[in-house]
mmCIF file of C-alpha atoms in Angstrom:
data_model
loop_
_atom_site.group_PDB
_atom_site.id
_atom_site.type_symbol
_atom_site.label_atom_id
_atom_site.label_comp_id
_atom_site.label_asym_id
_atom_site.label_seq_id
_atom_site.Cartn_x
_atom_site.Cartn_y
_atom_site.Cartn_z
ATOM 1 C CA UNK X 723 14.582 55.985 27.379
ATOM 2 C CA UNK X 724 17.396 54.298 29.273
ATOM 3 C CA UNK X 725 17.323 50.939 31.004
ATOM 4 C CA UNK X 726 19.351 50.502 34.137
ATOM 5 C CA UNK X 727 21.282 47.382 35.057
ATOM 6 C CA UNK X 728 18.648 46.398 37.594
ATOM 7 C CA UNK X 729 15.742 46.616 35.166
ATOM 8 C CA UNK X 730 17.741 44.763 32.516
ATOM 9 C CA UNK X 731 18.510 41.856 34.836
ATOM 10 C CA UNK X 732 14.899 41.586 35.973
ATOM 11 C CA UNK X 733 13.726 41.629 32.367
ATOM 12 C CA UNK X 734 16.286 39.027 31.296
ATOM 13 C CA UNK X 735 15.292 36.781 34.214
ATOM 14 C CA UNK X 736 11.652 36.948 33.190
ATOM 15 C CA UNK X 737 12.545 36.149 29.594
ATOM 16 C CA UNK X 738 14.512 33.108 30.752
ATOM 17 C CA UNK X 739 11.556 31.833 32.772
ATOM 18 C CA UNK X 740 9.337 32.067 29.695
ATOM 19 C CA UNK X 741 11.777 30.580 27.168
ATOM 20 C CA UNK X 742 13.082 27.656 29.249
ATOM 21 C CA UNK X 743 9.917 25.523 28.860
ATOM 22 C CA UNK X 744 9.858 26.395 25.153
ATOM 23 C CA UNK X 745 13.405 25.100 24.735
ATOM 24 C CA UNK X 746 12.550 21.922 26.641
ATOM 25 C CA UNK X 747 9.508 21.466 24.423
ATOM 26 C CA UNK X 748 11.542 21.825 21.223
ATOM 27 C CA UNK X 749 14.053 19.290 22.484
ATOM 28 C CA UNK X 750 11.300 16.797 23.278
ATOM 29 C CA UNK X 751 9.919 17.241 19.766
ATOM 30 C CA UNK X 752 13.258 16.571 18.110
ATOM 31 C CA UNK X 753 13.581 13.170 19.803
ATOM 32 C CA UNK X 754 11.729 10.974 17.299
ATOM 33 C CA UNK X 755 10.838 7.304 17.330
ATOM 34 C CA UNK X 756 13.666 5.006 16.316
ATOM 35 C CA UNK X 757 13.091 3.051 13.112
ATOM 36 C CA UNK X 758 14.748 -0.341 12.748
ATOM 37 C CA UNK X 759 18.367 0.422 11.802
ATOM 38 C CA UNK X 760 18.632 -2.364 9.189
ATOM 39 C CA UNK X 761 16.117 -0.565 6.978
ATOM 40 C CA UNK X 762 17.136 2.889 5.775
ATOM 41 C CA UNK X 763 14.187 4.919 4.568
ATOM 42 C CA UNK X 764 16.437 7.287 2.627
ATOM 43 C CA UNK X 765 17.626 4.420 0.389
ATOM 44 C CA UNK X 766 14.176 3.492 -0.927
ATOM 45 C CA UNK X 767 11.329 4.989 -2.899
ATOM 46 C CA UNK X 768 8.568 2.502 -3.569
ATOM 47 C CA UNK X 769 6.189 2.163 -6.470
ATOM 48 C CA UNK X 770 4.624 -0.557 -8.559
ATOM 49 C CA UNK X 771 4.449 -1.693 -12.146
ATOM 50 C CA UNK X 772 1.174 -3.151 -13.401
ATOM 51 C CA UNK X 773 1.311 -4.859 -16.774
ATOM 52 C CA UNK X 774 -2.209 -5.056 -18.166
ATOM 53 C CA UNK X 775 -1.043 -7.265 -21.001
ATOM 54 C CA UNK X 776 -0.138 -9.924 -18.441
ATOM 55 C CA UNK X 777 -3.170 -9.772 -16.138
ATOM 56 C CA UNK X 778 -5.443 -12.825 -16.431
ATOM 57 C CA UNK X 779 -8.007 -11.732 -13.830
ATOM 58 C CA UNK X 780 -7.464 -14.768 -11.588
ATOM 59 C CA UNK X 781 -8.011 -12.714 -8.421
ATOM 60 C CA UNK X 782 -4.960 -14.134 -6.633
ATOM 61 C CA UNK X 783 -3.865 -10.620 -5.654
ATOM 62 C CA UNK X 784 -7.236 -9.816 -4.080
ATOM 63 C CA UNK X 785 -7.245 -13.059 -2.081
ATOM 64 C CA UNK X 786 -3.616 -12.600 -1.034
ATOM 65 C CA UNK X 787 -4.264 -9.062 0.161
ATOM 66 C CA UNK X 788 -7.239 -10.230 2.237
ATOM 67 C CA UNK X 789 -5.169 -12.989 3.795
ATOM 68 C CA UNK X 790 -2.164 -10.809 4.498
ATOM 69 C CA UNK X 791 -3.842 -7.703 5.784
ATOM 70 C CA UNK X 792 -7.015 -8.922 7.475
ATOM 71 C CA UNK X 793 -9.353 -7.087 5.113
ATOM 72 C CA UNK X 794 -12.895 -7.887 6.315
ATOM 73 C CA UNK X 795 -14.954 -10.511 4.452
ATOM 74 C CA UNK X 796 -18.245 -9.444 6.054
ATOM 75 C CA UNK X 797 -19.111 -6.778 4.994
ATOM 76 C CA UNK X 798 -16.948 -7.335 1.939
ATOM 77 C CA UNK X 799 -14.161 -4.807 1.469
ATOM 78 C CA UNK X 800 -10.966 -4.888 -0.535
ATOM 79 C CA UNK X 801 -7.810 -2.793 -0.662
ATOM 80 C CA UNK X 802 -6.793 -4.039 -4.096
ATOM 81 C CA UNK X 803 -9.197 -5.199 -6.766
ATOM 82 C CA UNK X 804 -9.418 -6.142 -10.437
ATOM 83 C CA UNK X 805 -11.795 -4.546 -12.917
ATOM 84 C CA UNK X 806 -12.913 -6.050 -16.192
ATOM 85 C CA UNK X 807 -13.367 -3.587 -19.024
ATOM 86 C CA UNK X 808 -15.458 -4.324 -22.065
ATOM 87 C CA UNK X 809 -15.563 -1.848 -24.907
ATOM 88 C CA UNK X 810 -17.969 -2.253 -27.788
ATOM 89 C CA UNK X 811 -16.331 -1.606 -31.117
ATOM 90 C CA UNK X 812 -12.903 -1.150 -29.594
ATOM 91 C CA UNK X 813 -13.228 2.434 -28.404
ATOM 92 C CA UNK X 814 -15.741 4.156 -26.169
ATOM 93 C CA UNK X 815 -15.870 7.019 -23.721
ATOM 94 C CA UNK X 816 -18.194 4.883 -21.652
ATOM 95 C CA UNK X 817 -16.763 1.408 -21.278
ATOM 96 C CA UNK X 818 -18.661 -1.351 -19.517
ATOM 97 C CA UNK X 819 -16.868 -2.132 -16.241
ATOM 98 C CA UNK X 820 -17.556 -4.896 -13.758
ATOM 99 C CA UNK X 821 -15.689 -6.209 -10.750
ATOM 100 C CA UNK X 822 -17.690 -8.937 -8.966
ATOM 101 C CA UNK X 823 -16.418 -8.996 -5.350
ATOM 102 C CA UNK X 824 -13.396 -7.047 -6.564
ATOM 103 C CA UNK X 825 -12.362 -10.118 -8.561
ATOM 104 C CA UNK X 826 -12.031 -12.223 -5.382
ATOM 105 C CA UNK X 827 -13.787 -15.194 -6.995
ATOM 106 C CA UNK X 828 -12.416 -14.593 -10.481
ATOM 107 C CA UNK X 829 -14.523 -13.447 -13.406
ATOM 108 C CA UNK X 830 -17.304 -15.641 -14.775
ATOM 109 C CA UNK X 831 -17.376 -15.455 -18.564
ATOM 110 C CA UNK X 832 -19.745 -12.722 -19.633
ATOM 111 C CA UNK X 833 -18.807 -11.864 -23.181
ATOM 112 C CA UNK X 834 -18.743 -14.057 -26.272
ATOM 113 C CA UNK X 835 -15.703 -14.599 -28.446
ATOM 114 C CA UNK X 836 -15.778 -12.363 -31.480
ATOM 115 C CA UNK X 837 -18.584 -10.015 -30.330
ATOM 116 C CA UNK X 838 -16.807 -7.067 -31.932
ATOM 117 C CA UNK X 839 -15.742 -5.818 -28.499
ATOM 118 C CA UNK X 840 -12.513 -5.593 -26.589
ATOM 119 C CA UNK X 841 -12.058 -6.926 -23.070
ATOM 120 C CA UNK X 842 -9.214 -6.739 -20.605
ATOM 121 C CA UNK X 843 -8.484 -6.706 -16.877
ATOM 122 C CA UNK X 844 -7.169 -3.744 -14.891
ATOM 123 C CA UNK X 845 -5.767 -4.431 -11.433
ATOM 124 C CA UNK X 846 -6.094 -1.460 -9.120
ATOM 125 C CA UNK X 847 -4.672 -0.493 -5.747
ATOM 126 C CA UNK X 848 -3.560 2.607 -3.888
ATOM 127 C CA UNK X 849 -1.325 4.561 -6.255
ATOM 128 C CA UNK X 850 0.957 5.663 -3.395
ATOM 129 C CA UNK X 851 0.764 9.194 -4.767
ATOM 130 C CA UNK X 852 3.660 11.569 -4.178
ATOM 131 C CA UNK X 853 1.253 14.537 -3.973
ATOM 132 C CA UNK X 854 -1.734 12.740 -2.595
ATOM 133 C CA UNK X 855 -5.094 14.509 -2.234
ATOM 134 C CA UNK X 856 -6.048 12.136 0.593
ATOM 135 C CA UNK X 857 -3.167 13.219 2.819
ATOM 136 C CA UNK X 858 -3.802 16.883 2.109
ATOM 137 C CA UNK X 859 -7.358 16.816 3.410
ATOM 138 C CA UNK X 860 -6.687 14.891 6.629
ATOM 139 C CA UNK X 861 -7.423 17.334 9.457
ATOM 140 C CA UNK X 862 -5.310 15.539 12.082
ATOM 141 C CA UNK X 863 -2.262 14.197 10.229
ATOM 142 C CA UNK X 864 -3.458 10.593 10.444
ATOM 143 C CA UNK X 865 -2.525 9.799 6.854
ATOM 144 C CA UNK X 866 0.690 10.833 5.215
ATOM 145 C CA UNK X 867 3.349 10.137 2.612
ATOM 146 C CA UNK X 868 6.434 8.518 4.112
ATOM 147 C CA UNK X 869 9.942 9.559 3.005
ATOM 148 C CA UNK X 870 10.259 6.162 1.255
ATOM 149 C CA UNK X 871 7.187 6.718 -0.892
ATOM 150 C CA UNK X 872 4.339 4.872 0.805
ATOM 151 C CA UNK X 873 1.046 6.432 1.847
ATOM 152 C CA UNK X 874 0.164 5.137 5.304
ATOM 153 C CA UNK X 875 -2.566 5.530 7.890
ATOM 154 C CA UNK X 876 -2.019 6.153 11.596
ATOM 155 C CA UNK X 877 -4.886 4.146 13.083
ATOM 156 C CA UNK X 878 -4.408 5.594 16.560
ATOM 157 C CA UNK X 879 -4.829 9.110 15.175
ATOM 158 C CA UNK X 880 -7.595 8.619 12.596
ATOM 159 C CA UNK X 881 -10.925 10.134 13.618
ATOM 160 C CA UNK X 882 -12.931 8.272 10.981
ATOM 161 C CA UNK X 883 -14.173 11.540 9.454
ATOM 162 C CA UNK X 884 -14.155 9.995 5.934
ATOM 163 C CA UNK X 885 -12.775 13.124 4.324
ATOM 164 C CA UNK X 886 -9.908 11.181 2.726
ATOM 165 C CA UNK X 887 -12.308 8.514 1.432
ATOM 166 C CA UNK X 888 -13.961 11.220 -0.627
ATOM 167 C CA UNK X 889 -10.703 12.881 -1.608
ATOM 168 C CA UNK X 890 -9.068 9.813 -3.160
ATOM 169 C CA UNK X 891 -9.701 10.023 -6.919
ATOM 170 C CA UNK X 892 -9.100 6.282 -7.285
ATOM 171 C CA UNK X 893 -11.553 5.009 -4.654
ATOM 172 C CA UNK X 894 -8.850 3.208 -2.712
ATOM 173 C CA UNK X 895 -10.039 3.869 0.835
ATOM 174 C CA UNK X 896 -12.756 2.431 3.053
ATOM 175 C CA UNK X 897 -13.757 2.669 6.684
ATOM 176 C CA UNK X 898 -12.898 -0.525 8.527
ATOM 177 C CA UNK X 899 -16.153 -1.659 10.144
ATOM 178 C CA UNK X 900 -14.470 -2.932 13.331
ATOM 179 C CA UNK X 901 -12.096 -0.073 14.111
ATOM 180 C CA UNK X 902 -14.140 2.726 12.491
ATOM 181 C CA UNK X 903 -10.903 4.137 11.148
ATOM 182 C CA UNK X 904 -9.831 4.389 7.548
ATOM 183 C CA UNK X 905 -7.971 1.544 5.889
ATOM 184 C CA UNK X 906 -6.249 1.297 2.530
ATOM 185 C CA UNK X 907 -3.440 -0.501 0.713
ATOM 186 C CA UNK X 908 -0.249 0.356 2.584
ATOM 187 C CA UNK X 909 1.919 -1.363 -0.030
ATOM 188 C CA UNK X 910 2.481 -4.133 2.566
ATOM 189 C CA UNK X 911 4.748 -1.756 4.448
ATOM 190 C CA UNK X 912 5.435 -4.481 7.028
ATOM 191 C CA UNK X 913 6.761 -6.729 4.248
ATOM 192 C CA UNK X 914 8.710 -4.365 2.007
ATOM 193 C CA UNK X 915 10.662 -2.971 4.978
ATOM 194 C CA UNK X 916 11.746 -6.548 5.750
ATOM 195 C CA UNK X 917 13.071 -7.162 2.239
ATOM 196 C CA UNK X 918 9.999 -9.096 1.055
ATOM 197 C CA UNK X 919 7.721 -8.156 -1.809
ATOM 198 C CA UNK X 920 4.049 -7.289 -1.306
ATOM 199 C CA UNK X 921 1.501 -10.079 -0.804
ATOM 200 C CA UNK X 922 -0.206 -9.326 -4.138
ATOM 201 C CA UNK X 923 3.092 -9.447 -6.049
ATOM 202 C CA UNK X 924 4.049 -12.660 -4.239
ATOM 203 C CA UNK X 925 0.771 -14.265 -5.289
ATOM 204 C CA UNK X 926 0.547 -12.918 -8.849
ATOM 205 C CA UNK X 927 1.166 -15.903 -11.154
ATOM 206 C CA UNK X 928 1.987 -13.945 -14.301
ATOM 207 C CA UNK X 929 4.170 -11.139 -12.972
ATOM 208 C CA UNK X 930 1.534 -8.572 -13.920
ATOM 209 C CA UNK X 931 2.333 -6.751 -10.685
ATOM 210 C CA UNK X 932 5.820 -5.898 -9.613
ATOM 211 C CA UNK X 933 6.934 -3.952 -6.594
ATOM 212 C CA UNK X 934 9.656 -1.496 -7.615
ATOM 213 C CA UNK X 935 12.204 0.546 -5.725
ATOM 214 C CA UNK X 936 12.826 3.693 -7.750
ATOM 215 C CA UNK X 937 15.870 4.627 -5.677
ATOM 216 C CA UNK X 938 17.630 1.328 -6.295
ATOM 217 C CA UNK X 939 19.763 1.777 -9.433
ATOM 218 C CA UNK X 940 19.853 -2.013 -9.936
ATOM 219 C CA UNK X 941 16.068 -2.384 -9.929
ATOM 220 C CA UNK X 942 14.816 -3.565 -13.367
ATOM 221 C CA UNK X 943 12.139 -0.844 -13.149
ATOM 222 C CA UNK X 944 14.411 1.720 -14.819
ATOM 223 C CA UNK X 945 14.913 -0.493 -17.865
ATOM 224 C CA UNK X 946 11.205 -1.329 -17.864
ATOM 225 C CA UNK X 947 10.112 2.309 -17.819
ATOM 226 C CA UNK X 948 12.508 3.105 -20.667
ATOM 227 C CA UNK X 949 11.351 0.274 -22.905
ATOM 228 C CA UNK X 950 7.577 0.398 -22.396
ATOM 229 C CA UNK X 951 4.779 2.863 -23.003
ATOM 230 C CA UNK X 952 3.820 3.822 -19.468
ATOM 231 C CA UNK X 953 0.749 5.596 -18.149
ATOM 232 C CA UNK X 954 -0.606 6.323 -14.689
ATOM 233 C CA UNK X 955 -4.288 6.486 -13.757
ATOM 234 C CA UNK X 956 -5.910 9.937 -14.013
ATOM 235 C CA UNK X 957 -2.740 11.882 -14.842
ATOM 236 C CA UNK X 958 -4.870 15.034 -15.131
ATOM 237 C CA UNK X 959 -5.321 14.938 -11.344
ATOM 238 C CA UNK X 960 -1.564 15.563 -10.890
ATOM 239 C CA UNK X 961 -1.445 13.229 -7.921
ATOM 240 C CA UNK X 962 2.071 11.987 -8.630
ATOM 241 C CA UNK X 963 0.778 8.393 -8.797
ATOM 242 C CA UNK X 964 3.532 5.785 -8.558
ATOM 243 C CA UNK X 965 1.673 2.775 -9.939
ATOM 244 C CA UNK X 966 2.889 2.606 -13.516
ATOM 245 C CA UNK X 967 0.633 0.839 -16.024
ATOM 246 C CA UNK X 968 1.849 -0.775 -19.181
ATOM 247 C CA UNK X 969 -0.730 -1.269 -21.924
ATOM 248 C CA UNK X 970 -3.344 0.937 -20.272
ATOM 249 C CA UNK X 971 -6.256 1.670 -22.568
ATOM 250 C CA UNK X 972 -7.375 5.295 -22.790
ATOM 251 C CA UNK X 973 -10.905 4.358 -21.733
ATOM 252 C CA UNK X 974 -9.755 3.248 -18.261
ATOM 253 C CA UNK X 975 -10.864 5.624 -15.538
ATOM 254 C CA UNK K 615 11.730 56.838 32.809
ATOM 255 C CA UNK K 616 9.872 57.522 36.060
ATOM 256 C CA UNK K 617 7.142 59.298 34.176
ATOM 257 C CA UNK K 618 6.836 56.519 31.597
ATOM 258 C CA UNK K 619 6.396 53.794 34.191
ATOM 259 C CA UNK K 620 3.846 55.720 36.198
ATOM 260 C CA UNK K 621 0.783 53.566 36.921
ATOM 261 C CA UNK K 622 2.588 50.557 35.505
ATOM 262 C CA UNK K 623 0.716 48.096 37.726
ATOM 263 C CA UNK K 624 -1.895 47.167 35.125
ATOM 264 C CA UNK K 625 0.789 46.600 32.465
ATOM 265 C CA UNK K 626 2.726 44.229 34.709
ATOM 266 C CA UNK K 627 -0.410 42.297 35.554
ATOM 267 C CA UNK K 628 -1.303 41.928 31.909
ATOM 268 C CA UNK K 629 2.222 40.817 31.033
ATOM 269 C CA UNK K 630 2.230 38.264 33.846
ATOM 270 C CA UNK K 631 -1.129 36.920 32.729
ATOM 271 C CA UNK K 632 0.105 36.662 29.163
ATOM 272 C CA UNK K 633 3.308 34.912 30.243
ATOM 273 C CA UNK K 634 1.368 32.460 32.396
ATOM 274 C CA UNK K 635 -0.965 31.707 29.499
ATOM 275 C CA UNK K 636 1.948 31.109 27.188
ATOM 276 C CA UNK K 637 3.634 28.738 29.626
ATOM 277 C CA UNK K 638 0.349 26.897 30.108
ATOM 278 C CA UNK K 639 -0.044 26.589 26.336
ATOM 279 C CA UNK K 640 3.468 25.169 25.940
ATOM 280 C CA UNK K 641 2.966 22.731 28.789
ATOM 281 C CA UNK K 642 -0.341 21.538 27.330
ATOM 282 C CA UNK K 643 1.183 21.177 23.867
ATOM 283 C CA UNK K 644 4.111 19.181 25.236
ATOM 284 C CA UNK K 645 1.692 16.867 27.014
ATOM 285 C CA UNK K 646 -0.799 16.466 24.170
ATOM 286 C CA UNK K 647 1.422 16.261 21.094
ATOM 287 C CA UNK K 648 2.715 12.680 20.850
ATOM 288 C CA UNK K 649 6.388 11.809 20.719
ATOM 289 C CA UNK K 650 7.904 12.027 17.269
ATOM 290 C CA UNK K 651 5.149 14.170 15.786
ATOM 291 C CA UNK K 652 6.667 16.390 13.116
ATOM 292 C CA UNK K 653 9.889 14.406 12.764
ATOM 293 C CA UNK K 654 9.210 13.526 9.106
ATOM 294 C CA UNK K 655 6.182 15.702 8.442
ATOM 295 C CA UNK K 656 2.817 16.605 9.905
ATOM 296 C CA UNK K 657 2.257 13.159 11.399
ATOM 297 C CA UNK K 658 3.379 10.852 14.188
ATOM 298 C CA UNK K 659 6.695 9.199 13.286
ATOM 299 C CA UNK K 660 5.762 6.181 15.421
ATOM 300 C CA UNK K 661 2.955 5.381 12.956
ATOM 301 C CA UNK K 662 5.581 3.992 10.579
ATOM 302 C CA UNK K 663 6.651 1.458 13.194
ATOM 303 C CA UNK K 664 2.978 0.651 13.869
ATOM 304 C CA UNK K 665 2.468 -0.110 10.184
ATOM 305 C CA UNK K 666 5.524 -2.341 10.219
ATOM 306 C CA UNK K 667 4.455 -4.273 13.298
ATOM 307 C CA UNK K 668 1.869 -6.421 11.485
ATOM 308 C CA UNK K 669 2.895 -10.112 11.198
ATOM 309 C CA UNK K 670 3.373 -11.547 7.702
ATOM 310 C CA UNK K 671 1.186 -14.309 6.217
ATOM 311 C CA UNK K 672 3.151 -15.013 3.050
ATOM 312 C CA UNK K 673 6.659 -16.288 3.751
ATOM 313 C CA UNK K 674 7.956 -15.652 0.216
ATOM 314 C CA UNK K 675 9.326 -18.150 -2.270
ATOM 315 C CA UNK K 676 12.900 -17.854 -0.956
ATOM 316 C CA UNK K 677 11.796 -19.180 2.425
ATOM 317 C CA UNK K 678 10.003 -22.163 0.818
ATOM 318 C CA UNK K 679 13.074 -23.074 -1.228
ATOM 319 C CA UNK K 680 15.273 -23.314 1.860
ATOM 320 C CA UNK K 681 13.682 -26.667 2.777
ATOM 321 C CA UNK K 682 11.818 -27.764 -0.362
ATOM 322 C CA UNK K 683 14.901 -27.787 -2.548
ATOM 323 C CA UNK K 684 13.490 -30.557 -4.794
ATOM 324 C CA UNK K 685 10.437 -28.454 -5.685
ATOM 325 C CA UNK K 686 12.570 -25.344 -6.082
ATOM 326 C CA UNK K 687 14.733 -27.153 -8.650
ATOM 327 C CA UNK K 688 11.751 -28.793 -10.339
ATOM 328 C CA UNK K 689 10.006 -25.497 -11.021
ATOM 329 C CA UNK K 690 13.102 -23.787 -12.413
ATOM 330 C CA UNK K 691 13.341 -23.230 -16.146
ATOM 331 C CA UNK K 692 9.702 -24.194 -16.740
ATOM 332 C CA UNK K 693 6.718 -22.111 -17.681
ATOM 333 C CA UNK K 694 5.660 -21.910 -14.038
ATOM 334 C CA UNK K 695 9.114 -20.824 -12.820
ATOM 335 C CA UNK K 696 8.002 -17.261 -12.177
ATOM 336 C CA UNK K 697 5.090 -18.252 -9.939
ATOM 337 C CA UNK K 698 5.561 -17.973 -6.191
ATOM 338 C CA UNK K 699 4.868 -21.188 -4.231
ATOM 339 C CA UNK K 700 2.202 -19.509 -2.125
ATOM 340 C CA UNK K 701 0.318 -18.332 -5.214
ATOM 341 C CA UNK K 702 -1.073 -21.876 -5.414
ATOM 342 C CA UNK K 703 -0.378 -23.323 -1.949
ATOM 343 C CA UNK K 704 -1.707 -20.358 0.022
ATOM 344 C CA UNK K 705 -0.096 -18.163 2.687
ATOM 345 C CA UNK K 706 2.249 -20.315 4.803
ATOM 346 C CA UNK K 707 4.416 -17.992 6.877
ATOM 347 C CA UNK K 708 3.515 -19.911 10.058
ATOM 348 C CA UNK K 709 4.571 -23.166 8.420
ATOM 349 C CA UNK K 710 7.835 -21.587 7.263
ATOM 350 C CA UNK K 711 8.551 -20.396 10.797
ATOM 351 C CA UNK K 712 7.767 -23.727 12.427
ATOM 352 C CA UNK K 713 7.128 -26.625 9.981
ATOM 353 C CA UNK K 714 5.553 -28.769 12.712
ATOM 354 C CA UNK K 715 2.895 -26.166 13.493
ATOM 355 C CA UNK K 716 -0.720 -26.231 12.355
ATOM 356 C CA UNK K 717 -2.320 -25.716 9.944
ATOM 357 C CA UNK K 718 -0.362 -28.073 7.747
ATOM 358 C CA UNK K 719 -0.256 -27.064 4.106
ATOM 359 C CA UNK K 720 -2.815 -28.951 2.048
ATOM 360 C CA UNK K 721 -2.427 -30.101 -1.517
ATOM 361 C CA UNK K 722 -4.618 -27.858 -3.641
ATOM 362 C CA UNK K 723 -7.510 -29.408 -5.573
ATOM 363 C CA UNK K 724 -5.760 -29.734 -8.948
ATOM 364 C CA UNK K 725 -8.548 -29.245 -11.453
ATOM 365 C CA UNK K 726 -10.059 -26.343 -9.547
ATOM 366 C CA UNK K 727 -6.694 -24.707 -8.934
ATOM 367 C CA UNK K 728 -5.513 -24.972 -12.539
ATOM 368 C CA UNK K 729 -8.760 -23.452 -13.775
ATOM 369 C CA UNK K 730 -8.291 -20.443 -11.495
ATOM 370 C CA UNK K 731 -5.849 -19.262 -14.140
ATOM 371 C CA UNK K 732 -6.404 -21.407 -17.213
ATOM 372 C CA UNK K 733 -10.197 -21.218 -17.536
ATOM 373 C CA UNK K 734 -10.965 -19.608 -20.889
ATOM 374 C CA UNK K 735 -12.124 -16.012 -20.706
ATOM 375 C CA UNK K 736 -12.426 -13.460 -23.483
ATOM 376 C CA UNK K 737 -10.794 -10.773 -21.366
ATOM 377 C CA UNK K 738 -7.599 -12.788 -20.822
ATOM 378 C CA UNK K 739 -4.588 -12.031 -23.009
ATOM 379 C CA UNK K 740 -4.818 -14.035 -26.245
ATOM 380 C CA UNK K 741 -1.368 -15.557 -25.784
ATOM 381 C CA UNK K 742 -2.221 -16.968 -22.372
ATOM 382 C CA UNK K 743 -2.996 -20.740 -22.543
ATOM 383 C CA UNK K 744 -6.693 -21.242 -21.774
ATOM 384 C CA UNK K 745 -8.997 -24.244 -21.861
ATOM 385 C CA UNK K 746 -12.704 -24.932 -21.920
ATOM 386 C CA UNK K 747 -13.072 -27.521 -19.116
ATOM 387 C CA UNK K 748 -16.145 -29.106 -20.789
ATOM 388 C CA UNK K 749 -14.295 -29.752 -24.018
ATOM 389 C CA UNK K 750 -10.898 -30.485 -22.464
ATOM 390 C CA UNK K 751 -10.841 -33.964 -20.903
ATOM 391 C CA UNK K 752 -13.810 -33.342 -18.623
ATOM 392 C CA UNK K 753 -13.722 -34.763 -15.106
ATOM 393 C CA UNK K 754 -10.084 -35.801 -15.194
ATOM 394 C CA UNK K 755 -7.410 -34.261 -12.982
ATOM 395 C CA UNK K 756 -5.066 -31.949 -14.890
ATOM 396 C CA UNK K 757 -2.064 -33.472 -13.126
ATOM 397 C CA UNK K 758 -2.734 -36.751 -14.927
ATOM 398 C CA UNK K 759 -1.161 -35.228 -18.043
ATOM 399 C CA UNK K 760 0.438 -31.944 -16.932
ATOM 400 C CA UNK K 761 2.980 -31.611 -14.160
ATOM 401 C CA UNK K 762 1.847 -28.590 -12.115
ATOM 402 C CA UNK K 763 5.407 -27.577 -11.232
ATOM 403 C CA UNK K 764 6.879 -27.976 -14.698
ATOM 404 C CA UNK K 765 4.050 -28.138 -17.225
ATOM 405 C CA UNK K 766 6.318 -27.851 -20.271
ATOM 406 C CA UNK K 767 9.181 -30.015 -19.070
ATOM 407 C CA UNK K 768 9.076 -33.823 -19.488
ATOM 408 C CA UNK K 769 5.491 -34.084 -20.704
ATOM 409 C CA UNK K 770 3.771 -37.202 -19.408
ATOM 410 C CA UNK K 771 2.479 -39.581 -22.033
#
């Protein structure tokens, strides 16, 4: 089969008509939203250190998070919380855990001194996972891992389907009763991109929580990780959690 | 060639219909997919800016120290040096922005505030200083003996 010049030109013209809108579409897609130039996402990778040996269960972090991020009081939700573990005899597969109001009002004394048990506090928050199950299940791309290591929610895109709430192995998500969209700890993204630390770290009196930038070679996190025995929550889930716990007991779930 | 394209009308119609459908699909996608979607991944790049747009409530200890230099110096070197001002005084970003604005920072209730941390609890780390408020000078303000900003410096007698 041979194609004459005439047929070729007609065919090429038709192809041009079809591909021109496609090219325009691709160009429109490439033009992204400008991020504030002072903050370079490529220079940061955020995480957090939680030192259980320093946590006193005062609840300052829970109150600070509520104040900073408008987490509803009624009904009571929290994006970060503190759990109290009590283990009879020092080791148990089934520890006793309580967290009254997420630790918002502190912890009333419940256990007696010398009752042959072990008690400690475990602050929890979104682990800002690098391979997060919650972002993988979102059907519309409303939650995602940013290039600088935070897991965020796009409120304008969230359908409120609650799939991610179920997917998170750490129970970090809730549906905001006013917006009916999902909400979670966003590592105070509005603060850390301005050079501030998170609200919970700002309010923690003992330094049990510390925001860390894993891409900053001068961050004390590197020395800390080298000199301490570090564990993340549920490592068997392979979530790539970036909240590093020091002194984490094996009974903590 | 002539034989191959015999009765080509239905092929052309189909091709035109297909092309029109494709153009329609592209146009709809351009209209419906928001700007910046796919720039960093399968999400809207503008959502990062949305997350950043929230105003702050905690100014940070550096901002406090710009004006309250006396308190900044007082707290240094003591056991409470590592504590941010707003850990006890509450979120005060509005005050840091405009010191004349309301609400004015209030002095925290000393005995209640101190006990937020120093109330004895079995689950607290053993090394952390804790008191039983019933046995420890009941009813008296902590600040009568302990300076809240520098509890271990210049103990009051």
